[in-house]
PDB file of C-alpha atoms in Angstrom:
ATOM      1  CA  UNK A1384      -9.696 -14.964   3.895  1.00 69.00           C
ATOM      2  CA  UNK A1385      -6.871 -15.319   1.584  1.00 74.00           C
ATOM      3  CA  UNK A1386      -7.678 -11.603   0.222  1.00 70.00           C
ATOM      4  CA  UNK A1387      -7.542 -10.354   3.494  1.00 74.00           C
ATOM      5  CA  UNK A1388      -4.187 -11.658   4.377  1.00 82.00           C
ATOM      6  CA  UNK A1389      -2.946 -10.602   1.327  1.00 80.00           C
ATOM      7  CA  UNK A1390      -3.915  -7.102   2.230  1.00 78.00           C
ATOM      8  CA  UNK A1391      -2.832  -7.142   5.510  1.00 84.00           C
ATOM      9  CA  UNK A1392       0.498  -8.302   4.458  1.00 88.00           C
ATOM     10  CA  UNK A1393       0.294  -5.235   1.615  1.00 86.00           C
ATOM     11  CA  UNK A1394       0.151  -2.439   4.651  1.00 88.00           C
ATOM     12  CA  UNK A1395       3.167  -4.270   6.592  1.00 91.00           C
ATOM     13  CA  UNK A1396       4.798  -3.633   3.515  1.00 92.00           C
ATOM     14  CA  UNK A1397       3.870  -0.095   2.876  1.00 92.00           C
ATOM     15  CA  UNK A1398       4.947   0.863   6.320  1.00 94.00           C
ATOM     16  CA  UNK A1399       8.260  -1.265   5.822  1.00 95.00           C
ATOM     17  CA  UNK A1400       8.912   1.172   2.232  1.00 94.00           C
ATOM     18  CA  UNK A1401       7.901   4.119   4.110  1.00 95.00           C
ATOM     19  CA  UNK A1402      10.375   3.006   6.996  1.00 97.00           C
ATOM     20  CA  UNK A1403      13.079   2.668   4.064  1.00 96.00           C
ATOM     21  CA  UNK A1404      12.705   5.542   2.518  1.00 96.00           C
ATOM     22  CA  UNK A1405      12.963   7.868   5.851  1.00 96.00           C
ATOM     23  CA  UNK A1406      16.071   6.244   6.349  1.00 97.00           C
ATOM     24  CA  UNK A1407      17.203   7.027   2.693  1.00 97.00           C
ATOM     25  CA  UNK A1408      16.421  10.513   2.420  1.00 97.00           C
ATOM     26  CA  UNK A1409      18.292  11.356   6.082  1.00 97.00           C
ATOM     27  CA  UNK A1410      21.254   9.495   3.904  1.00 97.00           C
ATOM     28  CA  UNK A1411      21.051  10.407   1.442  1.00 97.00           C
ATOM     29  CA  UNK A1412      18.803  14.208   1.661  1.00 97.00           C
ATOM     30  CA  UNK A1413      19.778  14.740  -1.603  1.00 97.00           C
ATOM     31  CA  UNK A1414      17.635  12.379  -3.124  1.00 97.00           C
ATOM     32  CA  UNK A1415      14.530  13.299  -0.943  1.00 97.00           C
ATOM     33  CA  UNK A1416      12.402  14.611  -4.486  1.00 97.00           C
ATOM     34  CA  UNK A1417      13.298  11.406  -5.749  1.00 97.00           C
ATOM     35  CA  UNK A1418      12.411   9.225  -3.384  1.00 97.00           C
ATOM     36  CA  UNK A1419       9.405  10.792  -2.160  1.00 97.00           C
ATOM     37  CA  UNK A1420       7.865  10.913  -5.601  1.00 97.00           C
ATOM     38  CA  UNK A1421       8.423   7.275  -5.499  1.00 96.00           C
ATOM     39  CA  UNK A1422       6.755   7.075  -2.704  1.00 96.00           C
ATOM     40  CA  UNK A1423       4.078   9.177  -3.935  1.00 96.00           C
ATOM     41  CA  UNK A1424       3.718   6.394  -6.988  1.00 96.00           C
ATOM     42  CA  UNK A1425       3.533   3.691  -4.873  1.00 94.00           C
ATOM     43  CA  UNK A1426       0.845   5.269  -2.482  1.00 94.00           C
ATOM     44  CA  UNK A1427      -1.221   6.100  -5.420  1.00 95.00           C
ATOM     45  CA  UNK A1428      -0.973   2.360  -6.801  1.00 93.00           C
ATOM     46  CA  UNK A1429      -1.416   0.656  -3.263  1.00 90.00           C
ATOM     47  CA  UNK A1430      -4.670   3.118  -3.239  1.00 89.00           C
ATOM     48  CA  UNK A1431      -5.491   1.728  -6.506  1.00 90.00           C
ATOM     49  CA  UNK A1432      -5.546  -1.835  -5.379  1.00 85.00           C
ATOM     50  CA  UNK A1433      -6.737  -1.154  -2.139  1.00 83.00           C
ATOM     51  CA  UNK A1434      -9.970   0.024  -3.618  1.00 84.00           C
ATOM     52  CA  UNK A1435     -10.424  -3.188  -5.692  1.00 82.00           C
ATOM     53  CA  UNK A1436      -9.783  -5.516  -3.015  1.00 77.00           C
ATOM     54  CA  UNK A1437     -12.499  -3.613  -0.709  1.00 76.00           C
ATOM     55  CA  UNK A1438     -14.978  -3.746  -3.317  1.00 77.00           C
ATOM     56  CA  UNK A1439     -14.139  -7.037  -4.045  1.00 73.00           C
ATOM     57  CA  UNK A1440     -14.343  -8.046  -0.328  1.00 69.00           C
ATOM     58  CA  UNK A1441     -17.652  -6.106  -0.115  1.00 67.00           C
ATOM     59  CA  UNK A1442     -19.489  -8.260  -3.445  1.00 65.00           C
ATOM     60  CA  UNK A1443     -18.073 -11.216  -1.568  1.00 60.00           C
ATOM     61  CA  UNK A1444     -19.705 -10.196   2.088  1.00 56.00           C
ATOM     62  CA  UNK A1445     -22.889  -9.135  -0.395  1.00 57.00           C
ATOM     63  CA  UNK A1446     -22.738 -12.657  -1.405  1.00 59.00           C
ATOM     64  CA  UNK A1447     -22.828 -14.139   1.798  1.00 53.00           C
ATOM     65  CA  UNK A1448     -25.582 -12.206   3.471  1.00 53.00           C
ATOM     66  CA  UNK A1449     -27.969 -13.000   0.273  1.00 51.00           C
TER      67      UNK A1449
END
């Protein structure tokens, strides 16, 4: 449960950084290589993660069934 909140709370902040960054690059356009390869970064890592929690979540669901 506590892995899955976690998570959950991990996409609300995604979208919140995604939000932020729209906002900067209309403010500040010329920055938009910058911040989107920021972005970029911080999709890859989020993938990363989100790949070992699911895994992890699916050993633990394994667990359970057996």
């Amino acid at each position: 449960k506590y892995y899955e909140e976690t998570y959950q709370q991990g996409r609300i902040r995604i979208k919140s950084f995604e939000n932020y960054a729209e906002k900067l690059v209309q403010r500040f356009p010329d920055l938009k290589t910058g911040i989107m390869t920021k972005m970029k970064t911080l999709h890859a890592q989020w993938h990363d993660l989100e790949l070992a929690i699911l895994s992890y979540l699916d050993e633990d669901f394994d667990k359970i069934l057996n």
